[in-house]
DNA sequence: AACTAGTAGGGTAATTTGGGAT
DNA sequence: GGTGTCCAAATTACCCTACTAG
């Protein structure tokens, strides 16, 4: 029943987008991407939302592969985890 | 409608927040989240409280109701378990 | 009484945060 | 306007062993 939205850390999202974790934080601060804060203040991002952002625009980018990252790549169809208006105002 | 009065173990809460069980324990020790201790010293957390924390952001709110008294949003902690502003203004 | 799994406690490295400057 | 790097601080992740829960 769960859409299977795992939560990703800023570092994970940054690796997916090939940007700095700081940039991901800026996106969250600007409201361009939904973010969940832990009681400690750290941010967590929804896997489904990040996925939609990555595959939605069509600007496919090679995924990270430089470090020792044990993240299985889901080459298959999306898990259909779109669950909400992830779109914020674009400019 | 079920607010979920179930008690969650540190491991469960950790999985929900994508953090380490130790981190959840630290939250309880810091008073950032309500915790119930078992006679043996282990901690248990209320599902309703954790759920409320997970809903953190929520910049979106459809105010389209226009008179239709829709369904109650699950943002109702109500349970007596709220000890105050969960969000602590950090530095 | 025995067992496995999870949790508590302390300690140290890695990550994340926030602002400012380039 | 947006992104990458600098700093200091906090928070979090993983190491260990001992105890509790079922």
GROMACS .gro file of C-alpha atoms (C1' of nucleotides) in nm:
model
  226
    1UNK     CA    1   0.000   0.000   0.000
    2UNK     CA    2   0.276   0.226   0.054
    3UNK     CA    3   0.392   0.389  -0.258
    4UNK     CA    4   0.732   0.276  -0.149
    5UNK     CA    5   0.867   0.620  -0.105
    6UNK     CA    6   1.195   0.571   0.053
    7UNK     CA    7   1.358   0.875   0.192
    8UNK     CA    8   1.686   0.990   0.047
    9UNK     CA    9   1.952   1.196   0.214
   10UNK     CA   10   2.079   1.519   0.059
   11UNK     CA   11   2.396   1.338  -0.040
   12UNK     CA   12   2.198   1.077  -0.227
   13UNK     CA   13   1.993   1.329  -0.416
   14UNK     CA   14   2.303   1.531  -0.490
   15UNK     CA   15   2.471   1.225  -0.637
   16UNK     CA   16   2.165   1.151  -0.847
   17UNK     CA   17   2.156   1.502  -0.987
   18UNK     CA   18   2.530   1.543  -1.010
   19UNK     CA   19   2.523   1.854  -0.798
   20UNK     CA   20   2.646   1.958  -0.459
   21UNK     CA   21   2.445   1.867  -0.150
   22UNK     CA   22   2.430   2.237  -0.090
   23UNK     CA   23   2.244   2.285  -0.412
   24UNK     CA   24   1.988   2.027  -0.315
   25UNK     CA   25   1.942   2.211   0.010
   26UNK     CA   26   1.883   2.528  -0.187
   27UNK     CA   27   1.615   2.357  -0.392
   28UNK     CA   28   1.441   2.248  -0.077
   29UNK     CA   29   1.472   2.595   0.070
   30UNK     CA   30   1.324   2.744  -0.245
   31UNK     CA   31   1.034   2.503  -0.233
   32UNK     CA   32   1.124   2.347  -0.564
   33UNK     CA   33   1.134   2.005  -0.406
   34UNK     CA   34   0.946   1.862  -0.112
   35UNK     CA   35   1.150   1.792   0.194
   36UNK     CA   36   1.091   1.626   0.525
   37UNK     CA   37   1.291   1.743   0.823
   38UNK     CA   38   1.410   1.517   1.098
   39UNK     CA   39   1.373   1.636   1.455
   40UNK     CA   40   1.742   1.712   1.436
   41UNK     CA   41   1.697   1.949   1.146
   42UNK     CA   42   1.836   1.737   0.865
   43UNK     CA   43   1.639   1.704   0.544
   44UNK     CA   44   1.511   1.390   0.378
   45UNK     CA   45   1.370   1.369   0.026
   46UNK     CA   46   1.118   1.130  -0.120
   47UNK     CA   47   1.258   0.880  -0.363
   48UNK     CA   48   0.948   0.897  -0.580
   49UNK     CA   49   0.966   1.271  -0.609
   50UNK     CA   50   1.332   1.274  -0.696
   51UNK     CA   51   1.273   0.998  -0.946
   52UNK     CA   52   0.993   1.192  -1.108
   53UNK     CA   53   1.217   1.493  -1.136
   54UNK     CA   54   1.492   1.291  -1.291
   55UNK     CA   55   1.284   1.108  -1.545
   56UNK     CA   56   1.013   1.360  -1.596
   57UNK     CA   57   1.207   1.618  -1.783
   58UNK     CA   58   1.374   1.379  -2.012
   59UNK     CA   59   1.711   1.523  -1.936
   60UNK     CA   60   1.852   1.185  -1.868
   61UNK     CA   61   2.187   1.193  -1.715
   62UNK     CA   62   2.426   0.917  -1.648
   63UNK     CA   63   2.391   0.806  -1.296
   64UNK     CA   64   2.675   0.822  -1.060
   65UNK     CA   65   2.926   0.552  -1.080
   66UNK     CA   66   3.244   0.698  -0.961
   67UNK     CA   67   3.240   0.596  -0.599
   68UNK     CA   68   3.164   0.283  -0.408
   69UNK     CA   69   2.798   0.328  -0.385
   70UNK     CA   70   2.579   0.031  -0.328
   71UNK     CA   71   2.266   0.181  -0.473
   72UNK     CA   72   2.088  -0.060  -0.698
   73UNK     CA   73   1.981   0.104  -1.013
   74UNK     CA   74   1.623   0.059  -1.104
   75UNK     CA   75   1.628   0.033  -1.475
   76UNK     CA   76   1.283  -0.110  -1.487
   77UNK     CA   77   0.958   0.074  -1.494
   78UNK     CA   78   0.888   0.322  -1.228
   79UNK     CA   79   0.720   0.190  -0.923
   80UNK     CA   80   0.432   0.414  -0.995
   81UNK     CA   81   0.492   0.611  -0.690
   82UNK     CA   82   0.364   0.940  -0.798
   83UNK     CA   83   0.139   1.052  -0.526
   84UNK     CA   84   0.108   1.421  -0.528
   85UNK     CA   85   0.158   1.749  -0.694
   86UNK     CA   86   0.526   1.763  -0.685
   87UNK     CA   87   0.537   2.053  -0.914
   88UNK     CA   88   0.608   2.385  -0.767
   89UNK     CA   89   0.615   2.704  -0.958
   90UNK     CA   90   0.861   2.692  -1.234
   91UNK     CA   91   1.013   3.003  -1.364
   92UNK     CA   92  -0.923   0.766   1.060
   93UNK     CA   93  -0.723   0.553   1.279
   94UNK     CA   94  -0.486   0.782   1.442
   95UNK     CA   95  -0.266   0.489   1.514
   96UNK     CA   96  -0.211   0.454   1.878
   97UNK     CA   97   0.025   0.171   1.823
   98UNK     CA   98   0.364   0.186   1.976
   99UNK     CA   99   0.659   0.174   1.746
  100UNK     CA  100   1.002   0.045   1.824
  101UNK     CA  101   1.313   0.255   1.760
  102UNK     CA  102   1.385   0.042   1.459
  103UNK     CA  103   1.046   0.119   1.310
  104UNK     CA  104   1.078   0.489   1.363
  105UNK     CA  105   1.429   0.480   1.225
  106UNK     CA  106   1.306   0.312   0.908
  107UNK     CA  107   1.036   0.574   0.870
  108UNK     CA  108   1.283   0.860   0.894
  109UNK     CA  109   1.561   0.685   0.713
  110UNK     CA  110   1.790   0.723   1.011
  111UNK     CA  111   1.967   0.495   1.252
  112UNK     CA  112   1.785   0.348   1.550
  113UNK     CA  113   2.050   0.512   1.759
  114UNK     CA  114   1.946   0.847   1.626
  115UNK     CA  115   1.587   0.787   1.726
  116UNK     CA  116   1.704   0.698   2.071
  117UNK     CA  117   1.900   1.021   2.078
  118UNK     CA  118   1.586   1.216   1.989
  119UNK     CA  119   1.406   1.062   2.281
  120UNK     CA  120   1.698   1.132   2.510
  121UNK     CA  121   1.699   1.493   2.396
  122UNK     CA  122   1.327   1.523   2.454
  123UNK     CA  123   1.257   1.595   2.088
  124UNK     CA  124   1.008   1.311   2.070
  125UNK     CA  125   0.786   1.157   2.330
  126UNK     CA  126   0.896   0.816   2.443
  127UNK     CA  127   0.758   0.549   2.665
  128UNK     CA  128   1.002   0.330   2.850
  129UNK     CA  129   0.948  -0.033   2.918
  130UNK     CA  130   1.036  -0.169   3.260
  131UNK     CA  131   1.351  -0.299   3.102
  132UNK     CA  132   1.461   0.040   2.979
  133UNK     CA  133   1.374   0.009   2.611
  134UNK     CA  134   1.189   0.293   2.442
  135UNK     CA  135   0.862   0.288   2.251
  136UNK     CA  136   0.719   0.568   2.038
  137UNK     CA  137   0.363   0.657   1.948
  138UNK     CA  138   0.273   0.607   1.587
  139UNK     CA  139   0.056   0.916   1.588
  140UNK     CA  140   0.340   1.134   1.700
  141UNK     CA  141   0.583   0.991   1.450
  142UNK     CA  142   0.325   1.031   1.175
  143UNK     CA  143   0.278   1.395   1.262
  144UNK     CA  144   0.650   1.448   1.242
  145UNK     CA  145   0.670   1.282   0.904
  146UNK     CA  146   0.417   1.518   0.759
  147UNK     CA  147   0.654   1.798   0.829
  148UNK     CA  148   0.633   2.029   0.533
  149UNK     CA  149   0.312   2.030   0.352
  150UNK     CA  150   0.333   2.358   0.174
  151UNK     CA  151   0.035   2.251  -0.021
  152UNK     CA  152  -0.311   2.274   0.099
  153UNK     CA  153  -0.606   2.263  -0.123
  154UNK     CA  154  -0.848   2.509   0.009
  155UNK     CA  155  -1.088   2.423  -0.264
  156UNK     CA  156  -1.341   2.284  -0.026
  157UNK     CA  157  -1.572   2.576  -0.065
  158UNK     CA  158  -1.826   2.443   0.175
  159UNK     CA  159  -1.779   2.078   0.119
  160UNK     CA  160  -1.680   1.948   0.450
  161UNK     CA  161  -1.444   1.691   0.325
  162UNK     CA  162  -1.251   1.446   0.523
  163UNK     CA  163  -1.056   1.533   0.824
  164UNK     CA  164  -0.693   1.573   0.754
  165UNK     CA  165  -0.477   1.346   0.950
  166UNK     CA  166  -0.302   1.641   1.092
  167UNK     CA  167  -0.484   1.596   1.411
  168UNK     CA  168  -0.251   1.498   1.683
  169UNK     CA  169  -0.513   1.542   1.938
  170UNK     CA  170  -0.410   1.258   2.137
  171UNK     CA  171  -0.280   1.415   2.431
  172UNK     CA  172   0.057   1.325   2.330
  173UNK     CA  173   0.170   1.654   2.207
  174UNK     CA  174   0.417   1.798   2.446
  175UNK     CA  175   0.465   2.118   2.261
  176UNK     CA  176   0.630   2.248   1.953
  177UNK     CA  177   0.822   1.966   1.813
  178UNK     CA  178   1.021   2.193   1.602
  179UNK     CA  179   1.303   2.337   1.795
  180UNK     CA  180   1.462   2.638   1.648
  181UNK     CA  181   1.818   2.542   1.612
  182UNK     CA  182   2.099   2.776   1.559
  183DA     C1'  183   1.723  -2.239   3.084
  184DA     C1'  184   1.828  -2.165   2.618
  185DC     C1'  185   1.799  -1.905   2.194
  186DT     C1'  186   1.772  -1.502   1.823
  187DA     C1'  187   1.668  -1.027   1.735
  188DG     C1'  188   1.649  -0.574   1.877
  189DT     C1'  189   1.794  -0.205   2.187
  190DA     C1'  190   2.084   0.075   2.516
  191DG     C1'  191   2.523   0.297   2.615
  192DG     C1'  192   2.968   0.518   2.493
  193DG     C1'  193   3.295   0.685   2.150
  194DT     C1'  194   3.467   0.850   1.690
  195DA     C1'  195   3.430   0.960   1.180
  196DA     C1'  196   3.122   1.124   0.813
  197DT     C1'  197   2.747   1.397   0.665
  198DT     C1'  198   2.441   1.796   0.690
  199DT     C1'  199   2.320   2.263   0.823
  200DG     C1'  200   2.347   2.772   0.780
  201DG     C1'  201   2.556   3.190   0.634
  202DG     C1'  202   2.903   3.451   0.380
  203DA     C1'  203   3.218   3.527   0.004
  204DT     C1'  204   3.404   3.415  -0.472
  205DG     C1'  205   1.966   3.414  -1.101
  206DG     C1'  206   2.196   3.002  -1.013
  207DT     C1'  207   2.597   2.695  -0.871
  208DG     C1'  208   3.039   2.547  -0.627
  209DT     C1'  209   3.353   2.629  -0.242
  210DC     C1'  210   3.492   2.817   0.235
  211DC     C1'  211   3.402   2.817   0.738
  212DA     C1'  212   3.210   2.666   1.226
  213DA     C1'  213   2.862   2.410   1.439
  214DA     C1'  214   2.532   2.055   1.502
  215DT     C1'  215   2.344   1.616   1.384
  216DT     C1'  216   2.389   1.171   1.228
  217DA     C1'  217   2.621   0.702   1.114
  218DC     C1'  218   2.897   0.315   1.241
  219DC     C1'  219   3.219   0.076   1.578
  220DC     C1'  220   3.204  -0.196   2.011
  221DT     C1'  221   2.983  -0.473   2.433
  222DA     C1'  222   2.592  -0.573   2.768
  223DC     C1'  223   2.105  -0.604   2.849
  224DT     C1'  224   1.621  -0.660   2.736
  225DA     C1'  225   1.210  -0.854   2.455
  226DG     C1'  226   0.966  -1.238   2.276
   0.00000   0.00000   0.00000
